[in-house]
Coordinates of N, CA and C in Angstrom, one line a residue:
X1 N 0.9 -1.0 -0.1 CA 0.0 0.1 0.0 C 1.0 1.2 0.0
X2 N 0.5 2.2 -0.9 CA 1.4 3.5 -0.9 C 0.3 4.6 -1.0
X3 N 0.8 5.8 -0.3 CA -0.1 7.0 -0.2 C -0.7 7.3 -1.6
X4 N 0.0 7.1 -2.6 CA -0.4 7.6 -4.0 C -1.4 6.4 -4.5
X5 N -1.2 5.1 -4.1 CA -2.3 4.2 -4.5 C -3.6 4.5 -3.8
X6 N -3.3 4.9 -2.4 CA -4.7 5.3 -1.7 C -5.5 6.2 -2.1
X7 N -4.8 7.4 -2.3 CA -5.6 8.6 -3.0 C -6.2 8.2 -4.2
X8 N -5.3 7.7 -5.0 CA -6.1 7.2 -6.6 C -7.3 6.2 -6.3
X9 N -7.0 5.5 -5.4 CA -8.3 4.6 -4.9 C -9.6 5.5 -4.5
X10 N -9.1 6.5 -3.7 CA -10.2 7.3 -3.3 C -11.1 7.9 -4.3
X11 N -10.2 8.4 -5.4 CA -10.6 9.1 -6.6 C -11.6 8.0 -7.4
X12 N -11.1 7.0 -7.5 CA -12.1 5.8 -8.1 C -13.3 5.6 -7.3
X13 N -13.5 5.6 -6.0 CA -14.4 5.4 -5.1 C -15.4 6.5 -5.2
X14 N -14.8 7.7 -5.2 CA -15.8 8.9 -5.8 C -16.5 8.6 -6.9
X15 N -15.8 8.3 -7.8 CA -16.4 8.1 -9.2 C -17.4 6.9 -9.2
X16 N -16.8 5.9 -8.6 CA -17.9 4.7 -8.7 C -19.0 4.9 -7.6
X17 N -18.7 5.0 -6.6 CA -19.9 5.1 -5.4 C -20.7 6.3 -5.5
X18 N -20.3 7.5 -5.7 CA -21.2 8.8 -5.8 C -21.6 9.1 -7.3
X19 N -20.7 8.9 -8.2 CA -21.1 9.3 -9.5 C -22.0 8.4 -10.2
X20 N -21.5 6.9 -10.1 CA -22.5 5.8 -10.7 C -23.4 5.6 -10.0
X21 N -23.2 4.9 -8.7 CA -24.2 4.4 -8.0 C -25.1 5.1 -7.2
X22 N -24.7 6.3 -6.9 CA -25.7 7.3 -6.2 C -26.5 8.2 -7.4
X23 N -25.5 8.7 -8.3 CA -26.5 9.6 -9.3 C -26.9 8.9 -10.6
X24 N -26.3 7.9 -10.8 CA -26.5 7.2 -12.1 C -26.0 7.6 -13.3
X25 N -24.6 8.5 -13.2 CA -23.8 9.1 -14.2 C -22.8 8.0 -14.7
X26 N -22.3 8.1 -15.8 CA -21.1 7.2 -16.3 C -19.9 7.7 -15.4
X27 N -19.0 7.0 -15.0 CA -17.9 7.2 -14.4 C -16.7 8.3 -15.0
X28 N -16.8 8.1 -16.2 CA -15.9 9.1 -17.1 C -14.3 8.6 -16.8
X29 N -13.5 9.3 -17.4 CA -12.1 9.0 -17.6 C -11.6 9.2 -16.3
X30 N -10.4 8.5 -16.0 CA -10.0 7.4 -16.8 C -10.4 6.1 -16.6
X31 N -11.3 6.1 -15.6 CA -11.9 4.9 -15.0 C -12.7 4.1 -16.3
X32 N -13.3 4.6 -17.0 CA -14.0 3.9 -18.1 C -13.0 3.3 -19.1
X33 N -11.9 3.5 -19.2 CA -11.0 2.9 -20.1 C -10.1 1.6 -19.3
X34 N -10.5 1.2 -18.2 CA -9.9 0.5 -17.4 C -10.4 -0.9 -17.3
X35 N -9.6 -1.9 -17.5 CA -10.3 -3.3 -17.5 C -9.8 -3.7 -16.1
X36 N -10.8 -3.6 -15.2 CA -10.8 -3.9 -13.9 C -11.0 -5.3 -13.5
X37 N -11.5 -6.0 -14.4 CA -11.6 -7.4 -14.2 C -10.1 -8.2 -14.5
X38 N -9.3 -7.4 -15.5 CA -8.0 -8.0 -15.9 C -7.1 -7.4 -14.8
X39 N -7.2 -6.2 -14.2 CA -6.3 -5.5 -13.4 C -7.2 -5.0 -12.1
X40 N -7.8 -5.7 -11.2 CA -8.5 -5.2 -10.2 C -7.9 -4.1 -9.3
X41 N -6.5 -4.3 -9.2 CA -6.0 -3.1 -8.6 C -5.1 -2.0 -9.3
X42 N -5.7 -1.8 -10.3 CA -5.1 -0.7 -11.3 C -5.2 0.3 -10.6
X43 N -6.0 1.0 -9.9 CA -5.9 2.3 -9.1 C -4.6 2.3 -8.1
X44 N -4.6 1.2 -7.2 CA -3.6 1.1 -6.3 C -2.2 1.1 -7.0
X45 N -2.2 0.2 -8.0 CA -0.8 0.1 -8.6 C -0.4 1.3 -9.3
X46 N -1.2 1.9 -10.2 CA -0.8 3.0 -10.9 C -0.5 4.1 -10.0
X47 N -1.4 4.4 -9.0 CA -1.2 5.5 -8.2 C 0.1 5.4 -7.5
X48 N 0.9 4.2 -7.4 CA 2.1 4.2 -6.7 C 3.1 4.7 -7.8
X49 N 2.8 4.6 -9.0 CA 3.7 5.1 -9.8 C 3.7 6.4 -10.5
X50 N 2.3 7.2 -10.4 CA 2.0 8.4 -10.9 C 2.7 9.6 -10.1
X51 N 3.0 10.7 -10.5 CA 3.5 11.9 -9.7 C 2.5 12.2 -8.9
X52 N 2.9 12.4 -7.6 CA 2.0 12.7 -6.5 C 1.0 14.0 -6.8
X53 N 1.7 15.3 -7.6 CA 0.8 16.2 -8.1 C -0.5 15.8 -8.9
X54 N -0.2 15.0 -9.8 CA -1.2 14.3 -10.8 C -2.1 13.4 -9.9
X55 N -1.7 12.6 -9.0 CA -2.7 11.7 -8.2 C -3.5 12.7 -7.5
X56 N -3.0 13.6 -6.8 CA -3.9 14.5 -5.9 C -4.8 15.5 -6.8
X57 N -4.3 15.9 -8.1 CA -5.2 16.6 -8.9 C -6.5 15.6 -9.4
X58 N -6.3 14.6 -9.8 CA -7.3 13.4 -10.2 C -8.1 13.3 -9.0
X59 N -7.9 13.3 -7.7 CA -8.6 13.0 -6.7 C -9.5 14.4 -6.3
X60 N -8.8 15.5 -6.6 CA -9.7 16.9 -6.4 C -10.7 16.7 -7.5
X61 N -10.4 16.5 -8.8 CA -11.5 16.7 -9.8 C -12.3 15.6 -9.4
X62 N -12.2 14.5 -9.0 CA -13.2 13.5 -8.6 C -14.2 13.9 -7.6
X63 N -13.5 14.7 -6.5 CA -14.2 15.3 -5.4 C -15.2 16.2 -5.9
X64 N -14.7 17.2 -6.5 CA -15.6 18.3 -7.1 C -16.6 17.9 -8.1
X65 N -16.3 16.8 -8.9 CA -17.5 16.3 -9.6 C -18.6 15.6 -8.8
X66 N -18.1 14.8 -7.9 CA -19.1 14.1 -7.2 C -19.9 14.9 -6.2
X67 N -19.1 16.2 -5.4 CA -19.9 17.0 -4.8 C -21.0 17.7 -5.4
X68 N -20.8 18.0 -6.6 CA -21.8 18.7 -7.6 C -23.0 17.8 -7.7
X69 N -22.8 16.5 -8.2 CA -23.5 15.5 -8.4 C -24.6 15.2 -7.0
X70 N -23.6 15.1 -5.9 CA -24.6 14.9 -4.6 C -25.4 15.8 -4.3
X71 N -25.1 17.3 -4.5 CA -25.8 18.2 -4.3 C -27.1 18.1 -5.2
X72 N -27.0 17.9 -6.4 CA -28.2 17.8 -7.2 C -28.9 16.7 -6.9
X73 N -28.4 15.4 -6.6 CA -29.2 14.3 -6.0 C -30.0 14.5 -4.8
X74 N -29.5 15.3 -3.9 CA -30.1 15.6 -2.8 C -31.2 16.7 -3.0
X75 N -31.0 17.5 -3.9 CA -32.0 18.3 -4.3 C -33.2 17.8 -4.8
X76 N -33.1 16.8 -5.8 CA -34.0 16.1 -6.5 C -34.7 15.1 -5.8
X77 N -33.9 14.2 -5.0 CA -34.4 13.2 -4.3 C -34.6 13.3 -2.7
X78 N -33.9 14.2 -2.4 CA -34.0 14.2 -0.8 C -32.9 13.0 -0.3
X79 N -32.6 13.3 1.1 CA -31.6 12.2 1.8 C -32.5 10.7 1.9
X80 N -33.8 10.8 1.9 CA -34.4 9.3 1.9 C -34.9 9.0 0.8
X81 N -34.6 9.6 -0.2 CA -34.8 9.2 -1.8 C -33.9 7.9 -2.0
X82 N -34.1 7.4 -3.1 CA -33.2 6.2 -3.7 C -32.1 6.6 -4.4
X83 N -31.1 5.6 -4.0 CA -29.8 6.0 -4.9 C -29.9 5.2 -6.2
X84 N -29.4 5.4 -7.3 CA -29.4 4.8 -8.6 C -29.0 3.2 -8.6
X85 N -28.4 3.0 -7.5 CA -27.9 1.5 -7.3 C -28.9 0.7 -7.0
X86 N -29.0 -0.6 -7.4 CA -30.1 -1.4 -7.0 C -29.1 -2.7 -6.7
X87 N -29.6 -3.2 -5.4 CA -28.8 -4.5 -5.0 C -29.5 -5.6 -5.8
X88 N -28.9 -6.9 -5.8 CA -29.3 -8.0 -6.4 C -30.8 -8.2 -6.0
X89 N -31.1 -7.9 -4.6 CA -32.5 -8.2 -4.2 C -33.8 -7.4 -4.4
X90 N -33.2 -6.4 -5.4 CA -34.1 -5.2 -5.7 C -34.3 -4.1 -5.0
X91 N -33.7 -4.0 -4.0 CA -33.5 -3.1 -2.9 C -32.5 -2.0 -3.2
X92 N -33.0 -0.6 -3.2 CA -32.2 0.5 -3.3 C -31.7 1.4 -2.2
X93 N -30.5 1.4 -1.9 CA -30.3 2.0 -0.7 C -30.7 3.6 -0.8
X94 N -30.8 4.3 0.4 CA -31.2 5.8 0.4 C -29.8 6.6 0.0
X95 N -30.1 7.7 -0.5 CA -28.9 8.7 -0.6 C -28.4 8.9 0.9
X96 N -28.9 9.0 1.9 CA -28.2 9.0 3.3 C -27.3 7.7 3.5
X97 N -27.8 6.5 3.3 CA -26.9 5.6 3.2 C -25.7 5.5 2.6
X98 N -25.8 6.0 1.3 CA -24.8 6.1 0.2 C -23.6 7.0 0.7
X99 N -24.2 8.2 1.3 CA -23.2 9.2 2.0 C -22.6 8.6 3.2
X100 N -23.4 7.9 3.9 CA -22.7 7.4 5.2 C -21.6 6.3 4.8
X101 N -21.9 5.6 3.9 CA -20.9 4.6 3.4 C -19.7 5.5 2.9
X102 N -19.7 6.5 2.2 CA -18.5 7.4 1.9 C -17.8 7.9 3.3
X103 N -18.7 8.1 4.1 CA -17.7 8.6 5.4 C -17.0 7.3 6.3
X104 N -17.6 6.3 6.0 CA -17.0 5.1 6.4 C -16.0 4.8 5.6
X105 N -16.0 4.8 4.4 CA -14.6 4.4 3.5 C -13.5 5.6 3.6
X106 N -13.8 6.9 3.8 CA -12.8 7.8 4.0 C -12.2 7.5 5.6
X107 N -13.0 7.3 6.5 CA -12.6 6.9 7.9 C -11.5 5.7 7.8
X108 N -11.9 4.7 7.0 CA -10.9 3.5 7.1 C -9.9 4.0 6.3
X109 N -9.9 4.5 5.3 CA -8.6 4.7 4.5 C -7.8 6.1 5.2
X110 N -8.3 6.8 5.7 CA -7.7 7.7 6.5 C -6.9 7.0 7.6
X111 N -7.2 6.2 8.2 CA -6.5 5.4 9.2 C -5.4 4.5 8.5
X112 N -5.5 4.0 7.2 CA -4.2 3.6 6.7 C -3.4 4.7 6.3
X113 N -3.8 5.8 5.9 CA -2.9 6.9 5.5 C -2.0 7.2 7.0
X114 N -2.6 7.5 8.0 CA -2.0 7.5 9.3 C -0.9 6.6 9.5
X115 N -1.4 5.1 9.2 CA -0.2 4.2 9.5 C 0.9 4.2 8.5
X116 N 0.6 4.7 7.2 CA 1.8 4.9 6.5 C 2.6 6.2 7.0
X117 N 1.8 7.1 7.6 CA 2.6 8.6 8.1 C 3.4 7.9 9.3
X118 N 3.0 7.2 10.2 CA 3.8 6.8 11.2 C 4.9 6.0 11.0
X119 N 4.8 5.0 9.6 CA 5.9 4.5 9.3 C 7.1 5.4 8.7
X120 N 6.9 6.4 8.2 CA 7.7 7.4 7.9 C 8.4 8.2 8.9
X121 N 7.5 8.8 9.7 CA 8.1 9.8 10.7 C 8.5 9.2 12.1
X122 N 7.6 7.9 12.5 CA 8.0 7.2 13.7 C 7.1 7.7 14.9
X123 N 6.4 8.7 14.7 CA 5.4 9.4 15.7 C 4.0 8.7 15.6
X124 N 3.6 8.5 16.8 CA 2.2 8.0 16.9 C 1.3 9.0 17.6
X125 N 0.0 8.9 17.6 CA -1.0 9.8 18.0 C -1.2 10.8 17.3
X126 N -1.8 11.9 17.9 CA -2.7 13.0 17.2 C -1.9 14.0 16.9
X127 N -0.7 14.3 17.7 CA 0.2 15.6 17.8 C 1.1 15.6 16.8
X128 N 1.2 16.8 16.1 CA 2.2 16.9 15.1 C 3.3 17.5 15.7
X129 N 4.6 17.1 15.3 CA 5.9 17.5 15.7 C 5.8 19.1 16.0
X130 N 6.5 19.7 17.0 CA 6.5 21.3 17.0 C 7.1 21.9 15.8
X131 N 7.9 21.1 15.0 CA 8.7 21.7 14.0 C 7.7 21.6 12.8
X132 N 6.7 20.9 12.7 CA 5.5 20.9 11.7 C 5.1 22.0 11.2
X133 N 5.1 22.6 10.0 CA 4.4 23.8 9.5 C 3.9 23.4 8.3
X134 N 2.8 24.3 7.8 CA 2.1 24.0 6.6 C 2.7 25.0 5.7

């Protein structure tokens, strides 16, 4: 696991979960050109190879797109309305459930990112070193 792979994976999750499964829109580039059956870890693998600025820009673009679509979906369907996704049993989760799933996804992967950071700087816990600046 790499931070680049993790960030690129989250860009894919934004496109797949919110754009496709919540809003019912096509996922768009680059995801629509990837054969995930042949390379199921494409996002993780290529994210480790891409330039950090490119990975971050891809994630930012995915977030901006999904936030626009989420606002439209909430305006049209409300939080209790159905997502575009239909489970095999014919049930569609609500918009609220889909958004809560995204919170869970980010929470889990934020923990992974923190583990990677701890492996680099050796610090544990929530406090940044005194020398840390933005």
